[in-house]
Coordinates of C-alpha atoms in Angstrom, one line a residue:
X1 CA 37.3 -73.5 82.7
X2 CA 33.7 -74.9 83.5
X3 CA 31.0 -76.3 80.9
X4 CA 28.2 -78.4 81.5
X5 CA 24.1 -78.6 80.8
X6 CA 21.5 -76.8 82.6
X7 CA 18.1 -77.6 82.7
X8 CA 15.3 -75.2 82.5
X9 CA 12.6 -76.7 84.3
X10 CA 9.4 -74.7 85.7
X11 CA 5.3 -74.7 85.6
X12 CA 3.8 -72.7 82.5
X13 CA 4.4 -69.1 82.5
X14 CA 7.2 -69.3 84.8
X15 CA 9.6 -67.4 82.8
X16 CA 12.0 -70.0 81.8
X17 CA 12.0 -68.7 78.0
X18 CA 12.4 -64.9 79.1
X19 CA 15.5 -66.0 81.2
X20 CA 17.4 -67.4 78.5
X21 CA 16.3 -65.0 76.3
X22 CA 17.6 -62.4 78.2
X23 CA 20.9 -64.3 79.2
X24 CA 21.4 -64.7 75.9
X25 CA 21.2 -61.1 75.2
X26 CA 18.8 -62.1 72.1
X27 CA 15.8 -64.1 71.2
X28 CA 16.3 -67.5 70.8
X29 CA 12.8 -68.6 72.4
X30 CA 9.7 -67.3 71.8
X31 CA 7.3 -66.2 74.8
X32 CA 4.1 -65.2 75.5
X33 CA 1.7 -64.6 78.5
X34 CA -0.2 -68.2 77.2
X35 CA 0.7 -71.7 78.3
X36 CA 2.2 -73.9 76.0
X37 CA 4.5 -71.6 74.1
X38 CA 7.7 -73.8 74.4
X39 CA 6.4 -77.1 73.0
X40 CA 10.2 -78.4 72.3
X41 CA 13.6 -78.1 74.1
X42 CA 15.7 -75.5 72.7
X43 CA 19.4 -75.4 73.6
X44 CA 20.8 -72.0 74.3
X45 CA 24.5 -71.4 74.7
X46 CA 26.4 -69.4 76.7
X47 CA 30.3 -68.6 76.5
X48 CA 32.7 -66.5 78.6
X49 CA 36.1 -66.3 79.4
X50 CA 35.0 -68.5 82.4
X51 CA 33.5 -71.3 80.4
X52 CA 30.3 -72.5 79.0
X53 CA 26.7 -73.3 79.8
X54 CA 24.5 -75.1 77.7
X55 CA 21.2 -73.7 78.5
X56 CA 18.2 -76.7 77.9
X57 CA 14.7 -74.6 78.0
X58 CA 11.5 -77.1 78.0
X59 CA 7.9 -76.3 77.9
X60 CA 6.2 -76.3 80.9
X61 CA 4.9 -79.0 83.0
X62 CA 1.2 -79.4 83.0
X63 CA -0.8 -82.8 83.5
X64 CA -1.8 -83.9 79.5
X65 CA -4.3 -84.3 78.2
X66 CA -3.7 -85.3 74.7
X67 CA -0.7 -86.9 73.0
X68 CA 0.9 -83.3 72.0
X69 CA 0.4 -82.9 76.3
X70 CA 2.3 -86.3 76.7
X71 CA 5.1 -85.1 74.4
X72 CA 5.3 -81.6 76.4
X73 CA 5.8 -83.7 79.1
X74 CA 8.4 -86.1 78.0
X75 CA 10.1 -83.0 76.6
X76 CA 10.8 -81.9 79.9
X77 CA 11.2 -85.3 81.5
X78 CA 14.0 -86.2 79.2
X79 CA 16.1 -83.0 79.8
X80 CA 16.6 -84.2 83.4
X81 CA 19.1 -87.0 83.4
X82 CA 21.9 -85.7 81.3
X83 CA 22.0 -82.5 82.7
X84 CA 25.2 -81.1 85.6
X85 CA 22.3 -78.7 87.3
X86 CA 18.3 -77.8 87.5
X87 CA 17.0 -74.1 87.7
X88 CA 13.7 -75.0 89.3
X89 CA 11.9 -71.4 87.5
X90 CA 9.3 -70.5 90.2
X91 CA 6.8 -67.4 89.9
X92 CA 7.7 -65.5 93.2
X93 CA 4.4 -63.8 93.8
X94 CA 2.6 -66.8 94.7
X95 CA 3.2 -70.2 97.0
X96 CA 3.7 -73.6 95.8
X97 CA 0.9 -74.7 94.2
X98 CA -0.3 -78.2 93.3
X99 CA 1.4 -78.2 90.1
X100 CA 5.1 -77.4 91.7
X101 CA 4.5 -80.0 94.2
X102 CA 3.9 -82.2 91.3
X103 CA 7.3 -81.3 89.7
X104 CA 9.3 -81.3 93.2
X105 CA 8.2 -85.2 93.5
X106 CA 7.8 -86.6 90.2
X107 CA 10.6 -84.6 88.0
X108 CA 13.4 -83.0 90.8
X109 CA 13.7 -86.8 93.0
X110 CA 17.6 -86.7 91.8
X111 CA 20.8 -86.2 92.9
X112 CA 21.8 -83.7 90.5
X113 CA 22.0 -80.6 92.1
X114 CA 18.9 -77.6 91.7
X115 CA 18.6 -74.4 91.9
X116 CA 15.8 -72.8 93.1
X117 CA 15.4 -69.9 90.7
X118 CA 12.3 -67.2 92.5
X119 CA 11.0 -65.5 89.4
X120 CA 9.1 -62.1 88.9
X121 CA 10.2 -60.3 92.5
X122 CA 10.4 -57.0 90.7
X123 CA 6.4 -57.4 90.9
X124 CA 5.9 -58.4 94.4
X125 CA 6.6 -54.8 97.0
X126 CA 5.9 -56.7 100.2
X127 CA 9.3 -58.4 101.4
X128 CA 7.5 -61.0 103.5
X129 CA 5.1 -62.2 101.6
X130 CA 8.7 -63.0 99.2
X131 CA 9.5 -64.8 101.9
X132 CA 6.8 -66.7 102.8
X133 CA 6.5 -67.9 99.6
X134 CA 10.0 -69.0 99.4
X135 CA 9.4 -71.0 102.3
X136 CA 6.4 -72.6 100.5
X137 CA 8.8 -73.7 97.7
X138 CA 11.6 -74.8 99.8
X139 CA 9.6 -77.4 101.7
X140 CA 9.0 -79.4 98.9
X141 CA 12.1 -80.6 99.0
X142 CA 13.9 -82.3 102.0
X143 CA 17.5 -81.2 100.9
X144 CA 18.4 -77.4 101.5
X145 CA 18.3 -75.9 97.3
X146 CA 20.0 -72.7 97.4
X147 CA 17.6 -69.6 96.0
X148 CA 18.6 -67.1 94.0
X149 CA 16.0 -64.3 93.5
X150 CA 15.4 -62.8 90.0
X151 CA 13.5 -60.7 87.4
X152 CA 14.0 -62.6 84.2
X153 CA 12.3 -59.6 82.5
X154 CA 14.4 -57.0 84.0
X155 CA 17.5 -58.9 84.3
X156 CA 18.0 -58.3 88.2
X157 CA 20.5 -60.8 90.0
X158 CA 21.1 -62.3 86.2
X159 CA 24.7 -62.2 87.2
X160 CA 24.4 -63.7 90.6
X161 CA 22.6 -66.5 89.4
X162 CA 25.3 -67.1 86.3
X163 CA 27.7 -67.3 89.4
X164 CA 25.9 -69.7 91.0
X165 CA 25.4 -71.8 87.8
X166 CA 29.4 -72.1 86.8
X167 CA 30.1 -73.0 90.6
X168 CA 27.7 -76.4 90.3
X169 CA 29.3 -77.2 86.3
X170 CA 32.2 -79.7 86.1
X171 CA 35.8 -78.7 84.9
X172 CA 36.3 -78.9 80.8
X173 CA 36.6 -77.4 77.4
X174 CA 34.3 -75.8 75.2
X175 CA 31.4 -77.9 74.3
X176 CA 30.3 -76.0 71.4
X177 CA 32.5 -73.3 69.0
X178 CA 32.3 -70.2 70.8
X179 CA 30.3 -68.2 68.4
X180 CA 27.3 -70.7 68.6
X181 CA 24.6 -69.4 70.8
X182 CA 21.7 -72.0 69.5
X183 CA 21.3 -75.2 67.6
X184 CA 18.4 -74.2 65.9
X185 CA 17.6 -73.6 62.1
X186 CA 16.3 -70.7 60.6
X187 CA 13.5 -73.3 59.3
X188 CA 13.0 -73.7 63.2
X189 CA 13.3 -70.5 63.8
X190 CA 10.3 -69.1 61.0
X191 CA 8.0 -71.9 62.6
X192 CA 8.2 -70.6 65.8
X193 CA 8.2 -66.7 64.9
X194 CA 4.9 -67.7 63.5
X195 CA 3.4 -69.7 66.1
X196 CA 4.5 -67.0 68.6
X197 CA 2.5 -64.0 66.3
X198 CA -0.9 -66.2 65.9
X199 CA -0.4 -67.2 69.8
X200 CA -0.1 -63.6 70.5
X201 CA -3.2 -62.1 68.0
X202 CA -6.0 -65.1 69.3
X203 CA -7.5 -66.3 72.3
X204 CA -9.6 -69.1 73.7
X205 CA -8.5 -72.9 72.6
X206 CA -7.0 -71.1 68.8
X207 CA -3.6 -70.9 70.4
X208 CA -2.9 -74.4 71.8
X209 CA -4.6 -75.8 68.6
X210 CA -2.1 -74.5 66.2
X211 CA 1.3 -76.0 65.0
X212 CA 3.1 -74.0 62.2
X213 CA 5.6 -76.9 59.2
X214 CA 7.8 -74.3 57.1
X215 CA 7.3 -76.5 53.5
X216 CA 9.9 -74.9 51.6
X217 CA 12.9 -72.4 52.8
X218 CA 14.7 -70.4 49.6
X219 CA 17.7 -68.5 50.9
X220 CA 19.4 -66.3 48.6
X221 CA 22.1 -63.1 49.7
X222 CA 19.0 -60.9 48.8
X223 CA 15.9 -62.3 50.1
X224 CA 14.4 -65.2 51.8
X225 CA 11.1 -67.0 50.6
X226 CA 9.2 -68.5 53.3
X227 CA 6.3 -70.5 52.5
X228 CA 4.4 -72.1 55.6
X229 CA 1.7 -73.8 56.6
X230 CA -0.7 -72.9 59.6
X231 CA -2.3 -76.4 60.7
X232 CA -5.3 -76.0 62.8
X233 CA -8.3 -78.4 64.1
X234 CA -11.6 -77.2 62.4
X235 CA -13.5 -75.0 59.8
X236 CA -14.2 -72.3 62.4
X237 CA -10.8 -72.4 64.0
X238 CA -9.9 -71.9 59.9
X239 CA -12.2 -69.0 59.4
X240 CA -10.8 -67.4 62.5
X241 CA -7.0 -67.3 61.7
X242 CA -7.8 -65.9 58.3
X243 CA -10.1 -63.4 59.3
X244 CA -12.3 -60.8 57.3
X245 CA -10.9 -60.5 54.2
X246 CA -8.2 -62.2 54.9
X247 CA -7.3 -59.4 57.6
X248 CA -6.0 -61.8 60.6
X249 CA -3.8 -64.0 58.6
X250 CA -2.3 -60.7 56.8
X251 CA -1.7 -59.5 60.1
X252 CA -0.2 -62.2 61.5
X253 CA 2.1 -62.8 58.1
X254 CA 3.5 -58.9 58.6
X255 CA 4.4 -59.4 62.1
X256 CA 6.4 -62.6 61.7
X257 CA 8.3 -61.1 58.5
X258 CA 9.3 -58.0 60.1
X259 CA 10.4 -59.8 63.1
X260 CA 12.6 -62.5 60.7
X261 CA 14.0 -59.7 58.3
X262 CA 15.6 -58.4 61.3
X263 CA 16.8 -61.8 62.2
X264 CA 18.4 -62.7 58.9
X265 CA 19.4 -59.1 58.6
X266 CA 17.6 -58.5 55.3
X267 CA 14.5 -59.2 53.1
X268 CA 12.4 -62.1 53.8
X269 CA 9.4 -63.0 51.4
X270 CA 6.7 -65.1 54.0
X271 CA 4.3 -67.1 52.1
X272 CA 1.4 -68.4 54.7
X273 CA -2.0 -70.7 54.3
X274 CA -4.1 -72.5 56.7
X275 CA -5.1 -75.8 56.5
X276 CA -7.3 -78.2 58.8
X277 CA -5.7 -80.9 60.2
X278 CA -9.1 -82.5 62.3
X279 CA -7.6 -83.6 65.9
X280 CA -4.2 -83.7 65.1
X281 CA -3.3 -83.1 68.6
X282 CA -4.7 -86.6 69.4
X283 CA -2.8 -88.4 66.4
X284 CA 1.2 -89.4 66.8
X285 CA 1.1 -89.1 62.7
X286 CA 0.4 -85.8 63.0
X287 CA 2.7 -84.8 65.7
X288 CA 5.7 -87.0 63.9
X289 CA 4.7 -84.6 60.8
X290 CA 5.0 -81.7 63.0
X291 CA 8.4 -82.3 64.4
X292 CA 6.7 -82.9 68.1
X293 CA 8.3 -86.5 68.7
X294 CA 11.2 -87.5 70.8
X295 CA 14.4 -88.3 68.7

């Protein structure tokens, strides 16, 4: 039997969430089509009669440019050294860009073996220019990565690349019980339903500018009560999430609760409000408060 850690490690929008996601066979991570939507690790288990793999998804790498940037960063810094293997998540319709040539220097310089994991092919017809991009990525790196070419949306060459995972894990026992597929709490889980509904019902700078603190969790065998807060940055960005007569946050609020009833398999009461937090991006009070600081 094999177990071991594997790193999820990619630019924004790569597609590192959908692969666990669908992996998994249910949703663990949240994921949008806006950058920033993983803004913490979240460890995703897998078990077979072959072993386990202890999936580590980070947000993606992006230069900062405020101190929740920095801790987006670190998040997926620190997942590095204590994993047995990288998946290096790559979009597959387009070359190495600046920002993977970035990772490829300042991130993948180890001696733990990668994966190079070519993302989205199901979207690209012309084999070639699959090809020529692969290139693009694989001179990045003076070692020879092996490639395994997916569709973390459709779940093409899923298995193939599960293979290739349990032949790079050491020999051992189960790491976790067998029936765990995450380490999150349903607390987690709320904050992030809700972050994912406003980041997929607003635009412009309204998504980034958001974190979500569950203040109180009531579970009963009937219902859940919810009540959260939405922390944003101004008045406007206030007026915004609420709506007209109230219409946005309503929206939003429905959404998340349908979503999370089917999660906890019954009733869920969600409780929401939006408050101004001015810049809170910028303070380290702020992110502490919001959970986004490095244990």
């Amino acid at each position: 039997m094999k177990s071991g850690f594997t790193a999820i490690i990619g630019r924004p929008n790569a597609g590192k969430s959908t692969l666990l996601n669908k992996i998994l066979g249910q949703k663990i991570a949240i994921t949008t089509d806006k950058a920033q939507t993983t803004r913490k690790r979240i460890k995703g288990i897998y078990t077979t009669d072959e072993g386990q793999i202890v999936f580590i998804d980070t947000p993606g790498i992006h230069k900062p440019f405020n101190k929740l940037g920095e801790f987006l960063l670190d998040e997926a810094k620190v997942a590095v050294p204590d994993a047995d293997l990288i998946l290096f998540i790559v979009d597959g319709t387009e070359p190495a860009g600046k920002g993977d040539r970035w990772i490829a220097q300042n991130i993948l310089q180890t001696e733990i073996p990668v994966i190079i994991v070519m993302n989205k092919v199901d979207k690209t017809k012309k084999l070639e220019k699959v090809e020529e991009n692969l290139l693009s990525y694989k001179t990045l790196f003076k070692k020879n990565y092996p490639v395994v070419r997916i569709s973390a949306k459709t779940g093409r060459n899923i298995d193939t690349l599960l293979k290739n995972i349990f032949k790079n894990l050491p020999e051992g026992g189960l790491l976790y019980p067998e029936d765990i597929v995450t380490e999150e709490t349903m607390r987690d889980v709320a904050e992030e339903v809700i972050r994912e509904k406003i980041l997929l019902n607003t635009s412009d700078e309204i998504p980034h500018s958001v974190a979500v603190k569950v203040e109180k969790y009531q579970e009963t065998d009937e219902i859940d009560r919810i009540y959260a807060n939405i922390y944003c940055e101004t008045k406007s960005q206030k007026g915004i999430l609420i709506g007209k007569g109230g219409s946005l946050l309503k929206k939003i609020g429905t959404e998340a609760r349908l979503e999370l009833e089917k999660i906890v398999d019954k009733k869920v009461f969600l409780g929401l409000e939006v408050k101004v937090e001015k810049d809170w991006r910028k303070k380290q009070s702020a992110l502490k408060s919001f959970g986004y600081e490095q244990e």
